[in-house]
Coordinates of C-alpha atoms in Angstrom, one line a residue:
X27 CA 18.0 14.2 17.7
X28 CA 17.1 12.9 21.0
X29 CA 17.8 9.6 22.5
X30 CA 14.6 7.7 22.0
X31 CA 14.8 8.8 18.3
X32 CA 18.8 8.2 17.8
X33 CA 18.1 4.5 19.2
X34 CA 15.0 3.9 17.4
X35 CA 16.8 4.5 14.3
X36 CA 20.0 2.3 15.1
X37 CA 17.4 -0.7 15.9
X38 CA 15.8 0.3 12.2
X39 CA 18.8 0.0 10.5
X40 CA 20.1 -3.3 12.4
X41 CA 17.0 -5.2 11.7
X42 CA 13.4 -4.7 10.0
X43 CA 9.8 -5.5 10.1
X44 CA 10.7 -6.5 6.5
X45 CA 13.9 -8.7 7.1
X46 CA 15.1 -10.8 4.4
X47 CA 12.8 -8.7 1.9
X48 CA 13.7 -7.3 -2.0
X49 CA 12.2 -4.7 -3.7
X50 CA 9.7 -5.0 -6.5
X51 CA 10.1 -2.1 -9.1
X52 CA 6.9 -1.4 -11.6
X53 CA 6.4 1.6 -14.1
X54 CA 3.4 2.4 -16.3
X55 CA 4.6 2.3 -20.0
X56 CA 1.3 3.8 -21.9
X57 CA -0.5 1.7 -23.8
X58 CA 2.0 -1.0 -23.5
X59 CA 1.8 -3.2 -20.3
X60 CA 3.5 -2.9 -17.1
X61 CA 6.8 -4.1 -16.5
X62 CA 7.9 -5.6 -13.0
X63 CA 11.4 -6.0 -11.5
X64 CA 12.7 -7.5 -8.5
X65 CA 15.8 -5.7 -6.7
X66 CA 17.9 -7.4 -4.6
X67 CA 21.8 -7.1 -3.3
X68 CA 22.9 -4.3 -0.9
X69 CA 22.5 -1.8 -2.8
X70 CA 19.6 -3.3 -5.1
X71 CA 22.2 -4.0 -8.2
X72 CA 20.6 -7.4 -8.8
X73 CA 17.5 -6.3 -10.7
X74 CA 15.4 -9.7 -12.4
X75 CA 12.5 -8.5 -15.0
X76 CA 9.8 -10.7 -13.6
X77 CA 7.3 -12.9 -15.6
X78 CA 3.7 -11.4 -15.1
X79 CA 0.6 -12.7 -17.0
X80 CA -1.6 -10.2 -16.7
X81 CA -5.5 -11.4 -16.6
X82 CA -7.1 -7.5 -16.9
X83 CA -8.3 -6.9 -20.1
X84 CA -6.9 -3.6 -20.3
X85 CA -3.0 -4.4 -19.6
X86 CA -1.7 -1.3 -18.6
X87 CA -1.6 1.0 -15.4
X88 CA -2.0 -1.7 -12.8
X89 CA -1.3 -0.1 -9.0
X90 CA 0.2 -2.0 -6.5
X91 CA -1.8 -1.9 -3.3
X92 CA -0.2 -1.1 0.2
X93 CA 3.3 -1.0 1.5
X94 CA 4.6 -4.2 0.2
X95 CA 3.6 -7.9 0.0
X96 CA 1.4 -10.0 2.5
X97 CA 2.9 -13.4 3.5
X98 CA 4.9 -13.5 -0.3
X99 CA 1.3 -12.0 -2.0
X100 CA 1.1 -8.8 -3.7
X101 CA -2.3 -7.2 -4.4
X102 CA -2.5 -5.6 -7.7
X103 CA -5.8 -3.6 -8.5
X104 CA -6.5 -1.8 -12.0
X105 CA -10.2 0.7 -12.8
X106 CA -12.2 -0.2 -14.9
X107 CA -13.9 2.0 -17.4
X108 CA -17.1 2.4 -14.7
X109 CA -14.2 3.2 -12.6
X110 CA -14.6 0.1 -10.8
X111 CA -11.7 -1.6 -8.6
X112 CA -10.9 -4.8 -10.1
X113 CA -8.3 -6.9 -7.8
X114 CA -5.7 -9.1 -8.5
X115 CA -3.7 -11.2 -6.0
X116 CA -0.4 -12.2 -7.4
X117 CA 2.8 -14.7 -5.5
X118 CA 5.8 -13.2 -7.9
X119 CA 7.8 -16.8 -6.2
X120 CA 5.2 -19.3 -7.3
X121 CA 3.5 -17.4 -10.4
X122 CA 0.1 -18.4 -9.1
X123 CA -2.6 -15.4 -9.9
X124 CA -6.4 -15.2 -8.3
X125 CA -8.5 -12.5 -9.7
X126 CA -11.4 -11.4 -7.0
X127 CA -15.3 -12.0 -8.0
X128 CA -17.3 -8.8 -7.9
X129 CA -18.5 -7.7 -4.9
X130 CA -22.2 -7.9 -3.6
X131 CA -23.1 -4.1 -4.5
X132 CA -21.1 -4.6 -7.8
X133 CA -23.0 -7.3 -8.8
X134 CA -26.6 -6.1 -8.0
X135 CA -25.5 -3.2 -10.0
X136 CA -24.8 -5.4 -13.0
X137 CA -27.8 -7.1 -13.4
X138 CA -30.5 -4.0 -12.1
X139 CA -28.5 -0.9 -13.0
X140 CA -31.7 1.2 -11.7
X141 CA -31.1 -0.7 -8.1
X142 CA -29.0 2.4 -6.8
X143 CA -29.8 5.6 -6.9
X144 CA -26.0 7.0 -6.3
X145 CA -22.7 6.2 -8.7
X146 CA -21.0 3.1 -7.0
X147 CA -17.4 3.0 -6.7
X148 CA -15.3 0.3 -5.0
X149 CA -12.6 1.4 -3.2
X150 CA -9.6 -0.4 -1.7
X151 CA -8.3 0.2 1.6
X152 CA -7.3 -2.5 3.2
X153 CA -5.4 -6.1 2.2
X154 CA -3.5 -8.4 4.8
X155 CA -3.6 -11.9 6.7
X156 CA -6.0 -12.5 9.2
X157 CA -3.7 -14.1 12.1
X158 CA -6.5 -16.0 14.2
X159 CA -8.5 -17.6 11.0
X160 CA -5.5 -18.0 8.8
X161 CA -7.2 -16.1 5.8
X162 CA -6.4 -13.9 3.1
X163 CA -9.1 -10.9 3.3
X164 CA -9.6 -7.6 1.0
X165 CA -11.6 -4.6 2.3
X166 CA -13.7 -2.3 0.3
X167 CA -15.6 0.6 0.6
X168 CA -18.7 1.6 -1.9
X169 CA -20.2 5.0 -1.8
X170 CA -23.1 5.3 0.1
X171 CA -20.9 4.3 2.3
X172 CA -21.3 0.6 2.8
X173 CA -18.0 -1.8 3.9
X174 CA -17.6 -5.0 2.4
X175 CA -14.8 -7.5 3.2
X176 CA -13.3 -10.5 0.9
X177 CA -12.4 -13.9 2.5
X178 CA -10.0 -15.9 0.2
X179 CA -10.6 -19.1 2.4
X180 CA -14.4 -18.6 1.1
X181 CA -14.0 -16.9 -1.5
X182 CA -17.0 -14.7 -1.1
X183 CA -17.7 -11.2 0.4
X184 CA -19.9 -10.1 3.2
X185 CA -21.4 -6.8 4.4
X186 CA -19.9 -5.5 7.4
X187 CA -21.9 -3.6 9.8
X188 CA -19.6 -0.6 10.7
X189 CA -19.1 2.8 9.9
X190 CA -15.6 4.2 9.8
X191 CA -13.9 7.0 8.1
X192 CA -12.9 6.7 4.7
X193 CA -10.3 7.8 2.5
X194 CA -11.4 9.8 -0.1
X195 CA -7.6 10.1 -1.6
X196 CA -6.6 7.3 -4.1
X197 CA -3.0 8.3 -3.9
X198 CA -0.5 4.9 -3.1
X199 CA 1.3 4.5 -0.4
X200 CA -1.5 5.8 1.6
X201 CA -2.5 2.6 3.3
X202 CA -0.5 0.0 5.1
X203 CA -0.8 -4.0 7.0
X204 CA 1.0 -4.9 10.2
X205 CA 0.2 -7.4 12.4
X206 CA -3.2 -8.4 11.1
X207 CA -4.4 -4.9 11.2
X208 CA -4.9 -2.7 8.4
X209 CA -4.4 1.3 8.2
X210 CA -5.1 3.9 6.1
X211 CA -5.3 7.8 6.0
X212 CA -8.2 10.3 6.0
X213 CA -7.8 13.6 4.9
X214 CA -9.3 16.5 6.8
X215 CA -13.0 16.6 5.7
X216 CA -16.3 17.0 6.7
X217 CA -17.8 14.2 4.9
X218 CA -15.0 11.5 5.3
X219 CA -13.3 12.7 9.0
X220 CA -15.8 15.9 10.4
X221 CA -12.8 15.3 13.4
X222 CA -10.2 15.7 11.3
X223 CA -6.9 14.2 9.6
X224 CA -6.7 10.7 10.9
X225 CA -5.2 7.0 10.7
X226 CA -8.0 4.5 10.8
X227 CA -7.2 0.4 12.0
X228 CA -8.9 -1.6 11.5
X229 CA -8.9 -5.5 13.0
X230 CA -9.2 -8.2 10.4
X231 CA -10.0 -11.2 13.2
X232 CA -12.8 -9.6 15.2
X233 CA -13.7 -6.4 12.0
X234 CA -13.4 -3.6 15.3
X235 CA -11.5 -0.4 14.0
X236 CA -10.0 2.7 15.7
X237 CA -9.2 6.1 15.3
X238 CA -5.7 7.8 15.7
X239 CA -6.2 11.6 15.3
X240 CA -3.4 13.5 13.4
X241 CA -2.7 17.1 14.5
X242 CA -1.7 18.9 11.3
X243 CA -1.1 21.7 13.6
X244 CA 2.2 20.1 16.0
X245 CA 4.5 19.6 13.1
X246 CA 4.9 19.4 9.4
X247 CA 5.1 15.9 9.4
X248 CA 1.6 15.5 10.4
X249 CA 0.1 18.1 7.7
X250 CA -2.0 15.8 5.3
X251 CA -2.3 18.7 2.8
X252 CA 1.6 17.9 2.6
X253 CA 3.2 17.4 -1.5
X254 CA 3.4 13.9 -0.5
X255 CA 2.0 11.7 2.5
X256 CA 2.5 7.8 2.6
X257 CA 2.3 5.5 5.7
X258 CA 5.3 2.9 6.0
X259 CA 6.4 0.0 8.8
X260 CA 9.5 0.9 10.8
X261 CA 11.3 -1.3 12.9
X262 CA 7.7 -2.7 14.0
X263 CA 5.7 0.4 13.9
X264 CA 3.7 2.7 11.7
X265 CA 5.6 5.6 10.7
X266 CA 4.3 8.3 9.1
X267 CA 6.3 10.4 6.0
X268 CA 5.5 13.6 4.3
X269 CA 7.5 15.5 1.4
X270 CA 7.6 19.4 1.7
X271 CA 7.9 20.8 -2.0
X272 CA 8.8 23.9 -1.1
X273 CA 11.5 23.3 1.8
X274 CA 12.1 19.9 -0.3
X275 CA 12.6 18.1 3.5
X276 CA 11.2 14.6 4.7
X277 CA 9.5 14.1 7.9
X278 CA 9.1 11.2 9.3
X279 CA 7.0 10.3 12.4
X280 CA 6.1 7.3 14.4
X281 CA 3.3 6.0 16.1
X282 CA 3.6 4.5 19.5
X283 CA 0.1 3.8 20.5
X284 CA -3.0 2.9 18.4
X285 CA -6.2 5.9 19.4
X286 CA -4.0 8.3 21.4
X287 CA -3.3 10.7 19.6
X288 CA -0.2 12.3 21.8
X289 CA 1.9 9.0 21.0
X290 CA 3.2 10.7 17.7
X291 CA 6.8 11.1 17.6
X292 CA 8.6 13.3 15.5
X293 CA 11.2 11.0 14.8
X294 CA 13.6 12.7 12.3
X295 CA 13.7 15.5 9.3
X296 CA 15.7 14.5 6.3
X297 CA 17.0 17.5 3.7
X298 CA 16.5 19.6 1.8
X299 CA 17.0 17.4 -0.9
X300 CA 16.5 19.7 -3.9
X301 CA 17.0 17.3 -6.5
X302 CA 13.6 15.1 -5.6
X303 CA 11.3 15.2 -8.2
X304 CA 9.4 12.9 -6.8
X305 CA 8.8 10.6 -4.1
X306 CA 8.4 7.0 -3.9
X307 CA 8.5 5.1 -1.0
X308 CA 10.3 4.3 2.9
X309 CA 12.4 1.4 2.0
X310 CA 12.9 -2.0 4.5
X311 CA 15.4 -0.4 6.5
X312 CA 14.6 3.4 6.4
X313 CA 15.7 3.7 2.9
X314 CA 13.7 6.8 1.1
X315 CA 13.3 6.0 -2.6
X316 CA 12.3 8.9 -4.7
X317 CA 12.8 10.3 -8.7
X318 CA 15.8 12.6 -9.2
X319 CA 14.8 15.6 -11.6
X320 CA 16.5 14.1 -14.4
X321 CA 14.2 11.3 -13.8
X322 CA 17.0 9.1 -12.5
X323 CA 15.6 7.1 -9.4
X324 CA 17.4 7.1 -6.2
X325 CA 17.5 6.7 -2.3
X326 CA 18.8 8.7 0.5
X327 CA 20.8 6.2 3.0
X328 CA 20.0 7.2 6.9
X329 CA 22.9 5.0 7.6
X330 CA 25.7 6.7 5.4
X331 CA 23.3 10.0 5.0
X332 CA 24.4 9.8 1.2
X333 CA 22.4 9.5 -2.0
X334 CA 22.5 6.4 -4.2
X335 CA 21.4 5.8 -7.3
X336 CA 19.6 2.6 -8.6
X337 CA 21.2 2.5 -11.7
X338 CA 17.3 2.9 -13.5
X339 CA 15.8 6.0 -15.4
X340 CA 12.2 6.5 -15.1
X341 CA 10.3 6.5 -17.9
X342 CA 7.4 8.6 -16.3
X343 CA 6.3 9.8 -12.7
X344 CA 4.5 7.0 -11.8
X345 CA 7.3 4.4 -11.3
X346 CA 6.4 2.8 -8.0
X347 CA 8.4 0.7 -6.0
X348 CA 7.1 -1.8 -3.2
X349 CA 8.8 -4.0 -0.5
X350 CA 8.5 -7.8 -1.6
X351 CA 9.0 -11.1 0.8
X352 CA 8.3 -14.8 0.0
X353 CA 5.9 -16.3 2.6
X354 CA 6.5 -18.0 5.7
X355 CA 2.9 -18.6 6.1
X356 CA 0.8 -20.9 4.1
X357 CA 0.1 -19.6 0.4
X358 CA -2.4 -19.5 -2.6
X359 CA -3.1 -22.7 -4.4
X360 CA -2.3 -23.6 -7.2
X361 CA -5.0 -25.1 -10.1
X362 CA -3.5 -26.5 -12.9
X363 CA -6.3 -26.5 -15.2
X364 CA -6.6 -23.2 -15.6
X365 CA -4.2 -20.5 -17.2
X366 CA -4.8 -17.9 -14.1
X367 CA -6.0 -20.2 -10.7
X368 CA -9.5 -19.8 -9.2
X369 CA -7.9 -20.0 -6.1
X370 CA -10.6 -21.7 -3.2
X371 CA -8.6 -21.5 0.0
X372 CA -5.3 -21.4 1.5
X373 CA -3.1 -24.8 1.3
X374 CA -2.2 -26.6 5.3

């Protein structure tokens, strides 16, 4: 390990993007609904079932959008039988719930089903916090492809006038928020990246977006065609990790400067780890959550380079686990009348 990477990971395990922060554990039960816990303590022994109401009329396999909250909000999305992405924002600390409105092309769809000539399909890629205008904002894509964006301060959607790459991947994990900018992957694909693998930014203040090519070709980290890709925040940067089934070994990467593409650092390689069934997730401080084979879920500690287990058995594959802080920046409102809030702005 060189020196640049042997002190980048002292400074990740000291302190973290995600300071402060639990974990929020969900798992798709069937036909029965969801179930959420918070996990908490050193070694996450303090696990709380959480309280969710859930407003979707179908009220099982609900996703959790992203890396982890946003300012103490979680963004929960579900598909619908048109396979259309219904979203839910959700504060776990307040128990205040805002379900989005349908988007422009969604809507024109419902009343003149005839108006398009190609199957619609909303997409999430992006959630976070606008910094400069102090706004919740949701980003979509619909085939054709058109962009639309979500303000919660107006709570409306607009058309943007852009044309990035899209991700044509729904796997979680893929997408991620720092810093009022969100990311996302793009597979290798003539139609959705004709230059290739890349991470795509884009700016929620000012809606401009850049391109960071990925070489699938330097290292196995970078390979999008990897078992398992997901994008993470470490130690104040995006970090790339992939799963190799068949040499069962992490890589994890780093990004040190948005569009150039030789600012990818191989940071470390962690295994073989033949008892992974199946990843999960980069924890706050580096921690790599994943399913053991006998479907028991566990981490792998960089600090102590050990395995520990959680203490919880999966129930299925697609138990997902997501990084969770309460806000330090103003939060949804609250409307009393109402058993789920219509939620109009965001409170001074």
């Amino acid at each position: 390990m060189t020196m640049f990477c042997s002190n980048f990971l002292s400074n990740s395990l000291r302190r973290s993007y995600y300071d402060g922060a639990s974990l929020i554990l969900t798992e798709s039960k069937g036909n029965e609904s969801d179930v959420f816990y918070s996990l908490a303590g050193e070694k996450f022994e303090k696990k709380v079932k959480l309280d969710f109401s859930n407003p979707f009329e179908e009220n099982y396999d609900i996703g959790i959008f992203g890396f982890g909250s946003i300012s103490g909000i979680l963004c929960l999305h579900q598909y619908d039988e048109e396979d259309h992405d219904q979203i839910l924002l959700w504060n776990p600390a307040t128990q205040t719930i805002k379900l989005l409105p349908p988007s422009e092309v969604e809507e024109a769809e419902s009343y003149i089903p005839d108006l398009l000539d190609i199957y619609v399909m909303s997409r999430l890629h992006g959630f976070g916090y606008d910094l400069v205008k102090n706004d919740y904002k949701w980003l979509g894509e619909n085939f054709g492809p058109s962009w639309e964006m979500y303000s919660l301060m107006s709570d409306s959607w607009k058309v943007l006038d852009v044309d990035m790459p899209y991700s044509s991947d729904r796997t979680e994990g893929t997408q991620v928020y720092m810093d009022g900018v969100c990311h996302w992957l793009c597979e290798k694909d003539e139609k959705h990246s004709p230059a290739g693998p890349c991470l795509v930014s884009f700016y929620l203040s000012n809606e401009v977006f850049l391109i960071t090519p990925i070489s699938s070709d330097e290292d196995d980290c970078f390979d999008v065609g990897a078992k398992w890709i997901n994008l993470a925040v470490l130690n104040g940067s995006i970090a790339l990790i992939s799963f190799q089934k068949k040499t069962t070994t992490f890589h994890i990467s780093i990004l040190g400067e948005l569009s150039i593409k030789e600012s990818w650092t191989n940071l470390f390689n962690v295994g073989p780890l033949a008892c992974v069934q199946r990843p999960i997730i980069m924890g706050t401080k580096g921690e790599i959550f994943f399913i053991k084979k006998d479907m028991e879920v566990a981490w792998f500690d960089l600090s102590t380079q050990m395995i520990e287990q959680l203490g919880y058995k999966a129930e299925s594959l697609r138990c997902r686990i997501v990084n969770y802080k309460e806000s330090i920046l103003p939060s949804l409102k609250k409307e009393k009348k109402r058993k789920h809030s219509s939620i109009t702005g965001i409170s001074s």
